Amino acid sequence: MNRKIFVLFLATVILSYATVFAQVSPVTINEKSPTRHGPENGSLIIVGGGGRTPKIDEKFLELAGGKDSARIVVIMANVGDSAALAAVNDPKAVENFRKEFGVKDITVLHTKSLVEANSDRFIEPLKKASAVYFLGGRQWRAADSYLNTRTHQAFWDVLHRGGVIMGGSAGASIQGSFLWRGDTRGPHILVGDHTQGLGFLKNSAIDQHLLRRNREFDLVEFIRKSPELIGIGLDERTAVLVQKDTLEVIGESYAVIYDHSTIVGKGNNAHVVNGREDYTASNGPFFFLHEGQKYDLAGRKVIDRPQGRFDGARPEPPPSQSVLHGPDLKSVKAPSHASEAFYRATPITVKDSSSTRHGPENGSLIIAGSGFTPEVWEKFIELAGGKDKANIVVITAAAGDSAALSTRTADRIREQFGVKDVITLHTKSLEVANSEEFVAPLKKATGVFFAGGRQWRTADSYLNTLTHQAFLDVLDRGGVIIGGSAGASIQGSFLWRGDTKGPHILVGDHTQGLGFLKNSVIDQHLLRRNREFDLVDFVRSSPELIGIGLDETASVLVRKDTLEVIGNSYVAIYDYNTIIGQGNSAHVVDSKEVYTTSSGPFFFLHKGQKYDLAGRKVIDVPRRRDASRTETQPPR
């Protein structure tokens, strides 16, 4: 074909398409809302993908009118034309949706035709709908099918009547006004050939699969250049409920807020409890909200949420049954680290026989951000020899004098896990910590548990003593050491947040940990307390250290130089090379790179992932489908 004729033909086709599009989608959307971001009436539930939790579904059904009254329209466009058509034409697909939501009145809608999307027949089910549910897939497909059509207006009318719109993954992003990851070539293109969403959440850009796929830094520069927008990032199985301009987090993980003022260092992102600042985002361009927290989208600030209080009288703790091994605390005064008495009391040189770069040559470490899932407890008991052979010593120094006398942790291990040999060990005296009598229980121990509290107290009691050496000997014999919160930080070689004045001081008057994990610095309560940026500059100035940040309920198992995430939530890795932009932080599955960290100074590992501490790289883990995840799949 002659080149000029071809160009003319192509131009005619494009012009024709544009003319047809303009003719079939002339609708001016009447949104009627005076709010800055959310709908004036009705509700949005925006889900990060990866399935939904029962609590998310319960809220959706409640807002839709309850199981008996809900009238739900399912929008299939994002999944692709063939799968969507198969679902629309298959009665089993509708029945599957009925079973999934427990609702009788379900209609499945799909079209790629703008003419059909503007027809009375097509929008008829939406006129009586109390809820709309957008499936995941690729968000640009829903834009192609419905943007600026009468169907688009019908979605808005559901909200105007007080209904609810929910969508996950692509069904989340399409609810924003700016369509993030909307390119037909793939979701790795952040600003693509489709940039307009359906706009139920006005002046917004929405990302999903956030922490699971290490996308947390992707929205930063875009929001920096777009101050009128609010950026919302959602992790998997996590949602935000938006009513008017109030956002509330529901689900298992975190929502992330990207606000221009926060990005440029002038944001009002203080976390307040009972009218006072509890903690703030740590010098970062974004911050995290956890389940139950609320955010004022118009005012760009976290909404004060009073702390829950215990109703009624607190029950008395059960009587202690374990033996507390140690001296009378009233007769003991701990010497200052700077005193001559301290150096007289700790003359030993601790011997670590491990040839590894970070982890123990023998034995195992379990390091938790705070709180242990049942799976983590079971792993600890297993590594300690099983309930019939385990011999466990509980170290309570971090809890403080009065709490350190409690044997409740030992009682719990005995009663809940059937372990017979459990003893609580405590002293503040360095002389006692250097005595053979005090160390005796550790010589036969297979497991050591470090309680939480303040990590410097444990250092004051045991650093560079015979007891310290005895802890390392437990590992040399193949045993296991576990600790959460302060019991996590103390396992590092550099003691983070070790100041006696408080944990807000990052490098304080105690800087040496017990060093079970060598050449390391460990932080905890990471995302729950928005501490994710605290370690960055320190590790940048200390390239020999690996930084490990643990969220609450997240744990890592370390054997030799291999780290594995075994708890819930996330673990952040701080490596000097990653911080300066030269790190090997690619996430690989089945020997293929699936995604990499998004130009940030740290990245996250999720449950089941492994990391090579010596090689500073993520270890390939074959893909597994989580059977516990429930996400609607159209029939094939």
Tab-separated table of C-alpha atoms in Angstrom, residues 584-597 606 609 618-624:
chain	number	residue	atom	x	y	z
A	584	ASN	CA	21.073	-6.178	45.107
A	585	SER	CA	17.538	-5.953	46.344
A	586	ALA	CA	15.705	-7.599	43.452
A	587	HIS	CA	12.812	-9.794	44.520
A	588	VAL	CA	12.942	-13.073	42.655
A	589	VAL	CA	10.392	-15.860	42.339
A	590	ASP	CA	11.089	-19.070	40.442
A	591	SER	CA	14.455	-17.605	39.338
A	592	LYS	CA	12.789	-14.589	37.690
A	593	GLU	CA	12.758	-11.002	38.883
A	594	VAL	CA	9.167	-10.175	39.699
A	595	TYR	CA	9.680	-6.723	41.132
A	596	THR	CA	12.461	-4.692	42.676
A	597	THR	CA	12.503	-2.123	45.432
A	606	HIS	CA	7.177	-10.846	53.683
A	609	GLN	CA	10.902	-14.953	51.992
A	618	VAL	CA	17.045	-11.877	48.406
A	619	ILE	CA	17.059	-15.663	48.009
A	620	ASP	CA	14.858	-17.130	45.285
A	621	VAL	CA	11.785	-18.758	46.814
A	622	PRO	CA	9.473	-20.769	44.499
A	623	ARG	CA	6.037	-19.243	44.122
A	624	ARG	CA	3.326	-20.737	46.310
